Tab-separated table of C-alpha atoms and ligand atoms in Angstrom:
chain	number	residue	atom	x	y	z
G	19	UNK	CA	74.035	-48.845	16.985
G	20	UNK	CA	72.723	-51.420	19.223
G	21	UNK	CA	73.410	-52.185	23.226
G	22	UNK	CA	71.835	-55.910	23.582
G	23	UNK	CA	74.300	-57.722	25.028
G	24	UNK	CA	73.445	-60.395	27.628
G	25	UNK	CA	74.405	-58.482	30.574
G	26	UNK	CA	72.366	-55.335	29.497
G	27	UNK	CA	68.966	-57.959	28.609
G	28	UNK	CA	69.277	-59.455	32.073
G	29	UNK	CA	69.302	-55.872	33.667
G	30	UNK	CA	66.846	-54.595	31.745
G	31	UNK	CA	64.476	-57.622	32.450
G	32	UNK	CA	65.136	-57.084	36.252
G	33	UNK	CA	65.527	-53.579	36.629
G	34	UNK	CA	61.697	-53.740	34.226
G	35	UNK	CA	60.105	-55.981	36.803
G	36	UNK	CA	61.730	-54.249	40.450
G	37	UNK	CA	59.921	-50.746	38.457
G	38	UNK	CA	56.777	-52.578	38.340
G	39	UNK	CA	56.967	-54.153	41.882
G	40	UNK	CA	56.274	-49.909	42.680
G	41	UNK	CA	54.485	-48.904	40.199
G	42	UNK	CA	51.552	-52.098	39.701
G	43	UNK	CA	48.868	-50.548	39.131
G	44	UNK	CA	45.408	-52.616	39.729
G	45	UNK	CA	42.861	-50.179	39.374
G	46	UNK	CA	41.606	-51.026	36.140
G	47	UNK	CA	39.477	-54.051	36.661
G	48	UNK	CA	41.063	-56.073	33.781
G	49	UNK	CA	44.581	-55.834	35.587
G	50	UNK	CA	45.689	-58.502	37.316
G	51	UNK	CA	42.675	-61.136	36.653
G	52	UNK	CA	43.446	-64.236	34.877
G	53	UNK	CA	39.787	-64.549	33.622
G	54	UNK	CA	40.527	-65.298	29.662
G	55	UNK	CA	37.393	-64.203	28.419
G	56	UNK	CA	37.533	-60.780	30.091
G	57	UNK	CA	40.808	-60.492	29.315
G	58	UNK	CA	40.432	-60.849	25.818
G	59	UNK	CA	37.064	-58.550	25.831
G	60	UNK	CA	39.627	-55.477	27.469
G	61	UNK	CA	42.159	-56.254	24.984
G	62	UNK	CA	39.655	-56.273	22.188
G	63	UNK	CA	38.504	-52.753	23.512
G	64	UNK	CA	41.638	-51.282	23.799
G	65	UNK	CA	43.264	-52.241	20.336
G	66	UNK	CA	41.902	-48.408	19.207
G	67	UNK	CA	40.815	-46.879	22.767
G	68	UNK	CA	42.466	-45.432	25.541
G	69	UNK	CA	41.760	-46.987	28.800
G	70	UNK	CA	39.038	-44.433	30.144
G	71	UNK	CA	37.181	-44.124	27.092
G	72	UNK	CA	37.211	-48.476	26.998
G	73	UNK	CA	36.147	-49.067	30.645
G	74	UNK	CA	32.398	-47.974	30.591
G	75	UNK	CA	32.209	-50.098	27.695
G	76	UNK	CA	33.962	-52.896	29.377
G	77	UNK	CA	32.170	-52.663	32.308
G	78	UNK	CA	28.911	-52.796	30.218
G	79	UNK	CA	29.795	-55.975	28.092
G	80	UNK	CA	30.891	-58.020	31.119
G	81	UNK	CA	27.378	-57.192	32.815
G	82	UNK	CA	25.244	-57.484	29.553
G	83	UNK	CA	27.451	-60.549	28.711
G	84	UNK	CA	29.378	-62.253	32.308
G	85	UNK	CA	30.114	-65.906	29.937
G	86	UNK	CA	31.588	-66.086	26.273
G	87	UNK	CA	28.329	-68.022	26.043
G	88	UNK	CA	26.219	-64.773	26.854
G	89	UNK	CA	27.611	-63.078	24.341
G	90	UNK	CA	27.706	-66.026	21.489
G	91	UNK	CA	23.353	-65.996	22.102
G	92	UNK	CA	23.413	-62.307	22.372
G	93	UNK	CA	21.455	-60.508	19.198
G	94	UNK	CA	23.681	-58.606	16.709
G	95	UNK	CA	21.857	-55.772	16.705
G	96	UNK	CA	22.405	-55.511	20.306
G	97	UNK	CA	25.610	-55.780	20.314
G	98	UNK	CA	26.502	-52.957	18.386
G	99	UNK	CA	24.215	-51.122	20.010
G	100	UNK	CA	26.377	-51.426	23.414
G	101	UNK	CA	29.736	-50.693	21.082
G	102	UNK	CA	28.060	-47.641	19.697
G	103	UNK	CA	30.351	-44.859	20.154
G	104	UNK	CA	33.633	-46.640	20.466
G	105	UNK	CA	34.646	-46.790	16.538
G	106	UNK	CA	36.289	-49.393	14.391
G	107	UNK	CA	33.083	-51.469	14.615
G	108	UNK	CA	35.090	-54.602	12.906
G	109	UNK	CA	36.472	-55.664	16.426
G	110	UNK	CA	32.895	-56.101	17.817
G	111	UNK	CA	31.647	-58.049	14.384
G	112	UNK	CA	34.837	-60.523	15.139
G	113	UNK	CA	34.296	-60.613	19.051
G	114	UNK	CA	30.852	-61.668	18.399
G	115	UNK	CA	31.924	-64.168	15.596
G	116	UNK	CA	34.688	-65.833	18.111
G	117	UNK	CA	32.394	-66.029	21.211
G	118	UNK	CA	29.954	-68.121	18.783
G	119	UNK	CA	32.891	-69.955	17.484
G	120	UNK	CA	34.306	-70.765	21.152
G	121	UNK	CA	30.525	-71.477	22.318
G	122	UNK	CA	30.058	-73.784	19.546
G	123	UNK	CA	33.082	-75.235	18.792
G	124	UNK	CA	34.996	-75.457	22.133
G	125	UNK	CA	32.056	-76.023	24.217
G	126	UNK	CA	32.314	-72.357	25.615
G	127	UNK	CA	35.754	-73.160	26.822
G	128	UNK	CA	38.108	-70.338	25.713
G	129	UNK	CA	41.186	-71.490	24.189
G	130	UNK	CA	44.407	-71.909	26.437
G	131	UNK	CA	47.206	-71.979	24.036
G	132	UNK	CA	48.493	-69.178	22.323
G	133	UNK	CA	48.038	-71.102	18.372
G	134	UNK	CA	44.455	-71.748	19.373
G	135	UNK	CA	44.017	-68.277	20.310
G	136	UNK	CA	45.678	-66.117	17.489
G	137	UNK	CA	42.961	-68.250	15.269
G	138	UNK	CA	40.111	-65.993	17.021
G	139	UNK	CA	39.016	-63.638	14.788
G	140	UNK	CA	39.962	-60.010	15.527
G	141	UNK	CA	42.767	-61.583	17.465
G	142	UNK	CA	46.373	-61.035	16.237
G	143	UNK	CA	50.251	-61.552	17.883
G	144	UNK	CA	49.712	-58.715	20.390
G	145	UNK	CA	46.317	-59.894	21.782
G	146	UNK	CA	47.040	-63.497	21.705
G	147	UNK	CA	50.322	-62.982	23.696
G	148	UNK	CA	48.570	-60.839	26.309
G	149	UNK	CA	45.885	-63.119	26.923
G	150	UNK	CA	48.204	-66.079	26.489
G	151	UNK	CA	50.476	-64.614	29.479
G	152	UNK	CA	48.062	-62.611	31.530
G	153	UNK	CA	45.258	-65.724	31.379
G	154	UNK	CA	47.597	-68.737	31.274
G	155	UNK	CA	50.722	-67.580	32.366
G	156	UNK	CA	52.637	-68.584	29.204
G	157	UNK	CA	55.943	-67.019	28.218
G	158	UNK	CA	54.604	-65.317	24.990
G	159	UNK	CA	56.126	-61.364	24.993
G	160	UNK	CA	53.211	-58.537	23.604
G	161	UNK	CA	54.844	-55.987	21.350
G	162	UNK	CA	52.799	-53.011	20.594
G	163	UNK	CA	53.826	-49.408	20.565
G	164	UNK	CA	54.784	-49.516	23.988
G	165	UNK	CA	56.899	-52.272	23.815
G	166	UNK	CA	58.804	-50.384	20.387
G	167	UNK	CA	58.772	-47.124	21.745
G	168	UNK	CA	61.062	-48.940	25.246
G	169	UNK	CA	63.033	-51.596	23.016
G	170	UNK	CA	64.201	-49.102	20.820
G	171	UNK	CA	64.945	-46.215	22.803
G	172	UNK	CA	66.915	-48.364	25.570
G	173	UNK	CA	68.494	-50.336	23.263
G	174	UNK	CA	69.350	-47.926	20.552
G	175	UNK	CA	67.617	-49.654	17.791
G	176	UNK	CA	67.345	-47.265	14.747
G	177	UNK	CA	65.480	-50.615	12.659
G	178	UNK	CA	61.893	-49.083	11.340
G	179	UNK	CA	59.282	-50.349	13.659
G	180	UNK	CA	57.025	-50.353	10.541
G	181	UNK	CA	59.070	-52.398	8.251
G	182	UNK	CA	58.865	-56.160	7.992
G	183	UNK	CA	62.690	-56.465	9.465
G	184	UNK	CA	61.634	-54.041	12.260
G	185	UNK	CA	59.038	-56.089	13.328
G	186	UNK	CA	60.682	-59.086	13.191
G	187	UNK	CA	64.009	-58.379	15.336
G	188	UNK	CA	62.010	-56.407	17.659
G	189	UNK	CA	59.689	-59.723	18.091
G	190	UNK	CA	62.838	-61.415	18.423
G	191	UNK	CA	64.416	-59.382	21.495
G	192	UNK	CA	61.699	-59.131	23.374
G	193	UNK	CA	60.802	-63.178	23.236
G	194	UNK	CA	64.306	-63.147	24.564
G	195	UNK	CA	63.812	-61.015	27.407
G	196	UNK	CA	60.197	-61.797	28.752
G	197	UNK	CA	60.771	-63.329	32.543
G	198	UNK	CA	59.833	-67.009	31.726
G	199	UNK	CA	58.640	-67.170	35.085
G	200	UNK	CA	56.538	-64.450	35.453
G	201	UNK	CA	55.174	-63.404	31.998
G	202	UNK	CA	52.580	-61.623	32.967
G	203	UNK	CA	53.796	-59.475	35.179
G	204	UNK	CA	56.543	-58.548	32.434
G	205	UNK	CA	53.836	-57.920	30.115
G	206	UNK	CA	52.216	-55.670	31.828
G	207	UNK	CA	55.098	-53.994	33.012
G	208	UNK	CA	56.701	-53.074	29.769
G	209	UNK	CA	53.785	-51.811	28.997
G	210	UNK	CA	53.120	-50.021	31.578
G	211	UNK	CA	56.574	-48.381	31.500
G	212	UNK	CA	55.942	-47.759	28.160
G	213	UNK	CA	52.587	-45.425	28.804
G	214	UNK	CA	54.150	-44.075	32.353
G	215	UNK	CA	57.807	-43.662	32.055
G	216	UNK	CA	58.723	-43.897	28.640
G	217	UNK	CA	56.305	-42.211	27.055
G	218	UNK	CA	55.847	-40.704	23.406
G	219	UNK	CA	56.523	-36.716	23.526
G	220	UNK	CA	58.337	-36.727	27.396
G	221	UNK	CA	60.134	-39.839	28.951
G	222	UNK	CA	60.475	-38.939	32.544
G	223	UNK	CA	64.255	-39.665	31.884
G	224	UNK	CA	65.315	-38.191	35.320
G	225	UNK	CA	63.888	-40.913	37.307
G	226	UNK	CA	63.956	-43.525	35.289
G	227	UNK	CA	65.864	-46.806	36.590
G	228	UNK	CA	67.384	-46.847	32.878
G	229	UNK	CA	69.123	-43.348	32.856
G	230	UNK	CA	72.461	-44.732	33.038
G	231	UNK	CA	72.356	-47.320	30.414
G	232	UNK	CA	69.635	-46.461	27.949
G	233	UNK	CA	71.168	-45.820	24.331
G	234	UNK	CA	68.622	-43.190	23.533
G	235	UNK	CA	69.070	-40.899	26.334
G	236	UNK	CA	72.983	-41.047	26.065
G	237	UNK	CA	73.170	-40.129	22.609
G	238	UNK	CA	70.169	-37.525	22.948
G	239	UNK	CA	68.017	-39.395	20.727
G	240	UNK	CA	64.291	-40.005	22.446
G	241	UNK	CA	62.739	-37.944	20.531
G	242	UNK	CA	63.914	-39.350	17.359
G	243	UNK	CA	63.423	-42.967	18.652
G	244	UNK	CA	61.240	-45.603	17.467
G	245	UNK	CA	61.633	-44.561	13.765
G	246	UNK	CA	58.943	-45.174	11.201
G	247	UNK	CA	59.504	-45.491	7.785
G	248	UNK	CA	55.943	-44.671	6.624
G	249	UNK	CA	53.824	-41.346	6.955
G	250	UNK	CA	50.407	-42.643	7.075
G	251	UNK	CA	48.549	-40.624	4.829
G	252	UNK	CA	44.810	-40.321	5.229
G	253	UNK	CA	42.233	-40.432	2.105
G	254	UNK	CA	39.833	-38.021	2.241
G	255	UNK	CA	36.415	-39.011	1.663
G	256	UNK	CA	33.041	-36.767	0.830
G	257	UNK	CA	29.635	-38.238	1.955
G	258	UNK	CA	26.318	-36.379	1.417
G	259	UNK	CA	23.923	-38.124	3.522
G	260	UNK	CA	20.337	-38.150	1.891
G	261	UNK	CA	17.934	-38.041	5.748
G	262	UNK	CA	14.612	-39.530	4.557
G	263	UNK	CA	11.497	-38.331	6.417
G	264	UNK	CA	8.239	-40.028	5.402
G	265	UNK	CA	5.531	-38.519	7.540
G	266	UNK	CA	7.825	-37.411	10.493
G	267	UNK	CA	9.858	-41.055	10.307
G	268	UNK	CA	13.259	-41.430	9.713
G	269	UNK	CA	14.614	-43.761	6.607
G	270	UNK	CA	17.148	-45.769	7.966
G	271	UNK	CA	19.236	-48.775	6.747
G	272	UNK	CA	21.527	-51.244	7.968
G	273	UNK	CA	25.279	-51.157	6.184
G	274	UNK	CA	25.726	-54.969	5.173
G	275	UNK	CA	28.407	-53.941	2.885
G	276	UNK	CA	31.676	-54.500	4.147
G	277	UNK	CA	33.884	-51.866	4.971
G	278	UNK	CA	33.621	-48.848	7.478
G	279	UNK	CA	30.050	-48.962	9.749
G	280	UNK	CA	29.574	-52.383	8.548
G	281	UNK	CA	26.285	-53.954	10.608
G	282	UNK	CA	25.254	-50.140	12.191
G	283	UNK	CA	22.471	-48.171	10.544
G	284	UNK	CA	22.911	-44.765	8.352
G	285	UNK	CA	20.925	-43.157	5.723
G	286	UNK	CA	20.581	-43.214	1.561
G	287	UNK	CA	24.283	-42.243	0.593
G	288	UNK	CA	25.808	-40.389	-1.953
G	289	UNK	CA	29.764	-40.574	-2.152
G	290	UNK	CA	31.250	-37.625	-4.462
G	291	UNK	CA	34.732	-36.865	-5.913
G	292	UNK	CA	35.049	-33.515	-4.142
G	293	UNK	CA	33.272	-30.934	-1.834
G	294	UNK	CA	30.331	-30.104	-3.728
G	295	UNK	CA	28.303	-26.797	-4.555
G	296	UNK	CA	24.595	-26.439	-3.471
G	297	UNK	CA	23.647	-26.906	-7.111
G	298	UNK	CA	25.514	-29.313	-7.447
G	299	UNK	CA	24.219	-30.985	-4.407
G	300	UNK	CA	20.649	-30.298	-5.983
G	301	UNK	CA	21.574	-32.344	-8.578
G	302	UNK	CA	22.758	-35.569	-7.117
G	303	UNK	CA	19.386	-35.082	-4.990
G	304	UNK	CA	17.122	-34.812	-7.919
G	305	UNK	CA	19.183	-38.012	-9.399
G	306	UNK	CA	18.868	-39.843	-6.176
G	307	UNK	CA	15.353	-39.562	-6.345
G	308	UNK	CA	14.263	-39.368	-9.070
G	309	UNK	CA	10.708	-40.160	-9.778
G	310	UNK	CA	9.568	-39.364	-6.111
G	311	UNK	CA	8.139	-36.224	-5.208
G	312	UNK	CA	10.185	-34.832	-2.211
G	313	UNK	CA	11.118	-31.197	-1.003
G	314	UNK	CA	14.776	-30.360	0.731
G	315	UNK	CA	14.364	-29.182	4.263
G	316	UNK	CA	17.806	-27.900	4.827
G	317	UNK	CA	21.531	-28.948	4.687
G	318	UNK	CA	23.672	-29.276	7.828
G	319	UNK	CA	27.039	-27.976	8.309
G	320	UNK	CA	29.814	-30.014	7.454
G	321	UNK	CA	31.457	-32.629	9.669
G	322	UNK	CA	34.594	-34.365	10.136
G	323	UNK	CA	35.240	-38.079	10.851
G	324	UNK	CA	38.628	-39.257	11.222
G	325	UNK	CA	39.506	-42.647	11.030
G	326	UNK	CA	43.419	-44.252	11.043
G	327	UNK	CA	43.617	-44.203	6.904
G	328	UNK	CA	40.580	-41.890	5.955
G	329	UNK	CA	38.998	-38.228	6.404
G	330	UNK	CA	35.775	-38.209	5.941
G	331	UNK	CA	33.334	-34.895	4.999
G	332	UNK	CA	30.053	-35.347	5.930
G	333	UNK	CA	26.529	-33.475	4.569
G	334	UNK	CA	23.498	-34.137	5.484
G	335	UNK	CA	20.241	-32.926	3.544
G	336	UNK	CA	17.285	-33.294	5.624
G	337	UNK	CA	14.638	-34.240	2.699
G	338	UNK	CA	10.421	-34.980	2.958
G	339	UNK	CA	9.727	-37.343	0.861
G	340	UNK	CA	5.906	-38.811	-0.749
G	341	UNK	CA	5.306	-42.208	-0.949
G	342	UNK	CA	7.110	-45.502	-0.490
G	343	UNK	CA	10.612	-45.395	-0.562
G	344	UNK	CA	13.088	-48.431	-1.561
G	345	UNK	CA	12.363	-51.866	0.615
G	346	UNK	CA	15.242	-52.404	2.388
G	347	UNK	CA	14.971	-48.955	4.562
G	348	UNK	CA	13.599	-49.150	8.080
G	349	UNK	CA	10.819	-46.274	8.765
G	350	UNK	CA	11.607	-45.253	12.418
G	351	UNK	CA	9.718	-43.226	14.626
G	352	UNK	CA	12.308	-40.594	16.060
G	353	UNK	CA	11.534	-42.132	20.041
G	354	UNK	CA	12.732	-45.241	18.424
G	355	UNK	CA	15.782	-44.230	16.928
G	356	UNK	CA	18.187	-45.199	20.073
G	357	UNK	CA	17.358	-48.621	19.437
G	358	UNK	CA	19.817	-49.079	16.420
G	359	UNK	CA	23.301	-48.414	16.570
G	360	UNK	CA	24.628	-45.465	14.352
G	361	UNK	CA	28.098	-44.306	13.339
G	362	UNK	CA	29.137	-41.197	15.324
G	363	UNK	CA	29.304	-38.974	12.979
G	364	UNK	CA	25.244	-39.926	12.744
G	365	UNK	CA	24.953	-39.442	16.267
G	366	UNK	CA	26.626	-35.812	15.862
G	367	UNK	CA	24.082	-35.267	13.652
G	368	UNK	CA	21.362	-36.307	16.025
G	369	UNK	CA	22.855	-34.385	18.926
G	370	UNK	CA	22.882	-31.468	16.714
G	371	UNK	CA	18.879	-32.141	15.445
G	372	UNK	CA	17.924	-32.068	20.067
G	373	UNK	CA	17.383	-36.007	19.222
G	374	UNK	CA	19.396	-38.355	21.890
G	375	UNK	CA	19.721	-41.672	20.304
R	504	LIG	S1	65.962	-43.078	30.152
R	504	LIG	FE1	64.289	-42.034	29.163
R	504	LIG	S2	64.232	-42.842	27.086
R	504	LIG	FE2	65.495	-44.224	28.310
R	504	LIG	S3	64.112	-45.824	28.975
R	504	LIG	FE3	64.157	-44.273	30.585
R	504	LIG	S4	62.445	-42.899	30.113
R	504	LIG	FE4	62.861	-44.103	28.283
């Protein structure tokens, strides 16, 4: 059941952007700036993040870093170090790989087309449409959950936001209905509408300009609407982490494989099948290490780190260890530990242990 006609896209579009002439909010400082690269740096930040979380970390990478050129000659180490905390560490690996691509290869210009854009790394439809339209004003309509969530609650599409024909006639309709005049301000209205009025568990249906013509409200079906075909279902994971101490200093090592925590630092890890026993954990210790002469100090409690597809159990055994371990660790002294940047399930760990990194 659908309600798209011509006459019900033109109202929506107006009706959308008369809502937003109330309801603008600017007091997020990446609202209503046409700056591309800090446009692109929010948008980066709030792919996984909700707004308050992402704004101290916006507000530090636009003082650490005011140019795209400040943060193409920035040091990788550092920059993790200011994303530590935030998660899904990929996005600043590719924002540092872009600004050195735009520094080098556009002359620190950013891009101002939405092709040259999407070819940023970390930077797919949604993000290059919303800096596309908020930075150059060009007609390219965001979709993200938002944008499904309104589309298919107003117009009473039942299409599965999460299969490929979902996406692609809900990318159709709302090309169609973003104001080619002012894209920007119908970007950020639909989304906005989206988080405010329409939102996931209770749309404020009773004063919403819709009411009268929105599909999902007159057939009593918000809270069935977007569907989804797909349960995502999370893989659990068991880590032991193996905390080196040589006289008092931490072991630490950088992650270069890819994957989760790629680039931040950790400790020796052991990756098992299933929770594991304290014998057995003895015995993946004594295998870890073996030929060094080391004595367990004691084994935390466990933790829990959830990430969008995984669960992850985490151990740590604190362990004294003789002698020179393995070249590629880093011996730290504890003071020194805040310089690297640590997964924050590591940082639990240190919280727990009185040490602030
Ligand atoms: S009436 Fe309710 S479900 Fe429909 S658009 Fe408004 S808030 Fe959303």
């Amino acid at each position: 059941m659908g309600n798209n006609t011509n006459d019900t896209k033109i109202f929506f579009r107006e009706e959308l952007l008369k809502w937003n002439a109330f309801h603008n909010d600017r007091s997020l400082p990446w609202k209503g700036i046409d700056n591309p690269y800090f446009i692109w740096l929010s948008e980066i930040i709030l792919q996984q993040t909700r707004a308050e979380q992402g704004l101290p970390y916006y507000l530090k990478f636009t003082e650490h870093y005011p140019t795209v050129n400040d943060l193409a000659n920035a040091e990788e180490d550092e920059v993790m170090k200011l994303w530590q905390g935030l998660g899904y560490y990929s996005r600043a690996r590719n924002l540092h790989a872009a600004a050195k691509y735009i520094a080098s290869e556009k002359a620190g210009e950013f891009p101002d087309t939405y092709d040259e854009i999407i070819k940023l790394k970390g930077v797919g439809p949604y993000t290059a449409a919303a800096i596309a339209s908020f930075a150059f004003k060009l007609p390219h309509a965001v979709v993200d959950g938002n944008v499904y969530r309104v589309l298919s609650r107003f117009f009473g599409i039942e299409q599965a936001i999460d299969s490929t024909k979902g996406k692609k006639e809900f990318a159709v309709l709302a090309q169609e209905l973003i104001d080619k005049d002012e894209p920007a301000s119908y970007n950020q209205a639909i989304m906005d509408f989206g988080a405010k009025q329409c939102s996931p568990a209770k749309p404020n249906c009773m004063y919403c300009p819709f009411v009268h013509r929105c599909s999902a409200f007159m057939e009593g079906k918000t809270a069935i609407l977007p569907f989804k075909e797909k349960k995502i279902k999370k893989k659990e994971r068991f880590f032991v982490y193996v905390v080196l101490k040589e006289e008092g200093q931490f072991l630490i090592k950088k992650r270069l494989e890819p994957g989760i925590w790629q680039n931040l630092y950790d400790f020796s890890l052991i990756e098992t099948e299933k929770h594991c026993e304290e014998a057995e954990l003895n015995q993946l210790l004594n295998n870890r290490l073996e030929g060094y002469e080391f004595e367990t100090v004691k084994c935390s409690k466990a933790y829990i780190h959830i990430l969008t597809h995984q669960k992850i159990h985490v151990r740590f055994l604190t362990v004294d260890i003789k002698g020179q371990y393995k070249q590629d660790y880093r011996k730290v002294e504890t003071e020194n530990l805040k310089r690297y940047a640590f997964p924050k399930v590591i940082i639990n760990f240190f919280e727990d242990e009185g040490i602030n990194v």
